[in-house]
XYZ file of C-alpha atoms in Angstrom:
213
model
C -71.210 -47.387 117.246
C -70.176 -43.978 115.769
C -72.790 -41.674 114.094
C -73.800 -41.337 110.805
C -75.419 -37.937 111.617
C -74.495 -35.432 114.636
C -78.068 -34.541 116.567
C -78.843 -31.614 119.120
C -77.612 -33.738 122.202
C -74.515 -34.440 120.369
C -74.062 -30.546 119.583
C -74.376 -30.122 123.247
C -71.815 -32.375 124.240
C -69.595 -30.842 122.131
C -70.036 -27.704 124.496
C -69.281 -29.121 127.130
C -66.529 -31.189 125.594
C -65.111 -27.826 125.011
C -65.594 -26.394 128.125
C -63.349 -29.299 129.715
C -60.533 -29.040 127.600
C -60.249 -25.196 127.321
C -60.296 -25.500 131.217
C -57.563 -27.921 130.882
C -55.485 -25.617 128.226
C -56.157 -22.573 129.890
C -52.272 -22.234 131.031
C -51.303 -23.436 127.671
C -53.304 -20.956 125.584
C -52.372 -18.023 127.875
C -48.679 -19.373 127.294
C -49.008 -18.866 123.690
C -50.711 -15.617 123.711
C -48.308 -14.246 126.381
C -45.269 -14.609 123.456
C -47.233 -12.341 120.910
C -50.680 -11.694 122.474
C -52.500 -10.293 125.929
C -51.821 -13.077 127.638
C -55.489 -13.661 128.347
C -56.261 -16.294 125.407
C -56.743 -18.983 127.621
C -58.511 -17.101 130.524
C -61.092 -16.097 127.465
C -61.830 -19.091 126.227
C -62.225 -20.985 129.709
C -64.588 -18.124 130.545
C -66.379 -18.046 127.265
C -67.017 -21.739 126.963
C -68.655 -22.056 130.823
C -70.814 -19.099 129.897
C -72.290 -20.950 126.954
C -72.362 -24.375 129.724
C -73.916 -22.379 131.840
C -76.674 -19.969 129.634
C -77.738 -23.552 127.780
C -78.282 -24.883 130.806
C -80.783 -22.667 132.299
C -82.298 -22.092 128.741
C -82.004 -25.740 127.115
C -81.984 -24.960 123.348
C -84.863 -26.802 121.283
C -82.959 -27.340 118.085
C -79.034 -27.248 117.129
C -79.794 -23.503 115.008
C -80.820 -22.150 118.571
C -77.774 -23.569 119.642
C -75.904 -22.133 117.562
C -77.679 -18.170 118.377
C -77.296 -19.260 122.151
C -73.419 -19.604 121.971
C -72.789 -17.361 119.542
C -74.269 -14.366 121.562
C -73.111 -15.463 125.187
C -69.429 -15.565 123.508
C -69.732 -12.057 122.108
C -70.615 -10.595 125.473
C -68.348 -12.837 127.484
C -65.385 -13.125 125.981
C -62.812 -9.772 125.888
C -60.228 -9.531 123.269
C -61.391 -10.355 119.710
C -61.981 -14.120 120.781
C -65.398 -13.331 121.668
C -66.952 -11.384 118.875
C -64.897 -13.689 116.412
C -65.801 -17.416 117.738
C -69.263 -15.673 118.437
C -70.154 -14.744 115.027
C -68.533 -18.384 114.066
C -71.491 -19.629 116.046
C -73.720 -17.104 115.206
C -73.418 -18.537 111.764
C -73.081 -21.982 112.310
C -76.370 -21.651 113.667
C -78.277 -19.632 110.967
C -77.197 -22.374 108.347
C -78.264 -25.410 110.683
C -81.847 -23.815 110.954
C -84.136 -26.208 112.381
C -82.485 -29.144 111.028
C -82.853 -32.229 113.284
C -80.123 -33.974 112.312
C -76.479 -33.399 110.453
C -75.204 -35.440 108.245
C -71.020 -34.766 106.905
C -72.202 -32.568 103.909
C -74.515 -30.739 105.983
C -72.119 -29.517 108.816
C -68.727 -29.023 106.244
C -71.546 -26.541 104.935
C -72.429 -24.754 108.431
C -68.559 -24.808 109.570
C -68.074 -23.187 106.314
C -70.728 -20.554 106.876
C -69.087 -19.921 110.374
C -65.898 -19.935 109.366
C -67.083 -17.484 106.512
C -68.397 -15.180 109.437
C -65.138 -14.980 111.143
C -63.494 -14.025 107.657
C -65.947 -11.233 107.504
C -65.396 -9.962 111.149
C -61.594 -10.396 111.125
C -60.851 -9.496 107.339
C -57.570 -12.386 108.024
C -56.807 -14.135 105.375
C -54.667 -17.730 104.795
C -50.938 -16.991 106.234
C -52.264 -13.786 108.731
C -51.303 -15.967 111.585
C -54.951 -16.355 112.739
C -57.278 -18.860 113.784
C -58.136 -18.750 110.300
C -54.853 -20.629 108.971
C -56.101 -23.324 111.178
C -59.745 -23.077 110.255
C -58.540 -22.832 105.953
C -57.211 -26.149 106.195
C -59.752 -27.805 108.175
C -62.327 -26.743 105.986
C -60.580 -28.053 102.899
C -59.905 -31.369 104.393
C -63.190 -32.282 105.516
C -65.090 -31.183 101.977
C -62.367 -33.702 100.339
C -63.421 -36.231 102.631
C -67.102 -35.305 102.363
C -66.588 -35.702 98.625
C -64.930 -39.533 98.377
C -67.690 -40.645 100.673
C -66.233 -40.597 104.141
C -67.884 -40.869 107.456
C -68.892 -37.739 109.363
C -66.428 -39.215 112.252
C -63.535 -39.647 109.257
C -64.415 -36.286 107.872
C -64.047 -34.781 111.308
C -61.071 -36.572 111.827
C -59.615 -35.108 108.954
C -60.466 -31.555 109.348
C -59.012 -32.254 112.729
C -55.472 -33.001 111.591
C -55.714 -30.307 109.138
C -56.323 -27.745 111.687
C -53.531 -29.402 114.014
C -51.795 -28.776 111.450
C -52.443 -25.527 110.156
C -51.940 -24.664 113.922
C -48.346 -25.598 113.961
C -47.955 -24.129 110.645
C -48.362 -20.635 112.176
C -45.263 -20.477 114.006
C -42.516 -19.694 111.694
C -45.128 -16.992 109.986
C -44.979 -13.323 111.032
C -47.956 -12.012 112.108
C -50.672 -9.328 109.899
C -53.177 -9.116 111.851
C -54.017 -8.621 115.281
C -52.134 -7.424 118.694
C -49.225 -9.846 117.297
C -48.600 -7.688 114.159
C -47.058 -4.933 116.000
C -44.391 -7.425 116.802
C -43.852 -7.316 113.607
C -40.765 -10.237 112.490
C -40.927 -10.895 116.500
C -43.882 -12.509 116.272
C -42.434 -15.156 114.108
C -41.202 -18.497 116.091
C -44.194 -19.057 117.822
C -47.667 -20.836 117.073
C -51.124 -18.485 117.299
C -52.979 -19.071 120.343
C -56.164 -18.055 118.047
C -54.909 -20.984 115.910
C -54.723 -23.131 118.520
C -57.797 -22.684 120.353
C -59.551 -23.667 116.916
C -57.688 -27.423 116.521
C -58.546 -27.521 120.283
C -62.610 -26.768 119.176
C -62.214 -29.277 116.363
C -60.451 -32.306 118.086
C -63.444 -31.731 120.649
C -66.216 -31.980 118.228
C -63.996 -35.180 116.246
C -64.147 -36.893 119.403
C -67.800 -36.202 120.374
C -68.815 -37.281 116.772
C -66.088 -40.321 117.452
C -67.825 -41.414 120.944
């Protein structure tokens, strides 16, 4: 039976859920940032996520806020590129508005992925239609706080916010880049989707199916 409420174990195994599958999109991710990037998107991330496996690990967080410092940090100094210190202060945030909460109901995380999604805004200064993660994130966000708000399950309102971001991923491809290595492709950079974009539905479908399990 699916949860009504996501606790610390489940945060974890969202980690490592993550870990797995940006191992298994590493090639895929470095594809997309080869077209408009540094061709190290995928390398990053696969890096990033088994340093956050591996630092919980040997210092087992004792609620999902510490969690949220724990990942945050390793992915700032682990990471290159601006991957690191942008997904890091996502988590970095995430984390400061879980607190020591035991337990997350759908409100309660729309509100932290909103804080960390808030953070990245700050760090990046992108805005909707930058071609950035955050044209996946946007979406996500909005989808999941209308679900939230006619009453669906945490695993429908992740669900949502999962298409969304899917979406909002694909959406980036005709759009020419603002911000970023890609915008000094200038109208190149259009005809192909952000890898930042697409690293983000990858993070979401993770924590959908983790919530789903």
């Amino acid at each position: 039976m699916s949860p009504v409420t996501l606790d610390l174990a489940r945060l974890q195994q969202w980690m490592t859920r993550f870990a797995a599958v940006a191992e298994q999109n590493k090639a895929y991710l470095t594809a997309l940032d080869s077209a408009i990037g540094d061709a190290d998107h995928g390398t990053n991330m696969a890096r990033g996520s088994a340093a956050v496996l591996a630092k919980l690990e040997a210092s087992p967080p004792s609620t999902m806020g510490e969690l949220g410092k724990t990942a945050g940090m390793t992915l700032v100094s682990a990471v290159g590129g601006s991957a690191g210190p942008l997904y890091g202060t996502f988590f970095l945030r995430l984390g400061a508005s879980i607190g020591d909460a035991a337990e997350l109901d759908a409100a309660t995380l729309a509100a932290a992925l909103r804080a960390g999604v808030e953070g990245i805004v700050a760090r990046g200064k992108a805005e909707a239609g930058d071609k950035t993660m955050v044209d996946a994130w946007l979406p996500a966000l909005a989808a999941m706080d209308a679900a939230v708000a006619s009453g669906a399950s945490l695993v429908d309102a992740l669900a949502a916010a999962r298409d969304a971001a899917a979406a909002g991923r694909d959406a980036t491809e005709p759009l020419v880049a603002r911000k970023g290595r890609a915008s000094y492709l200038g109208e190149r950079s259009a005809g192909h989707i952000d890898p930042g974009a697409a690293s983000t539905a990858l993070l979401l479908d993770a924590l959908a199916e983790v919530a789903a399990a």
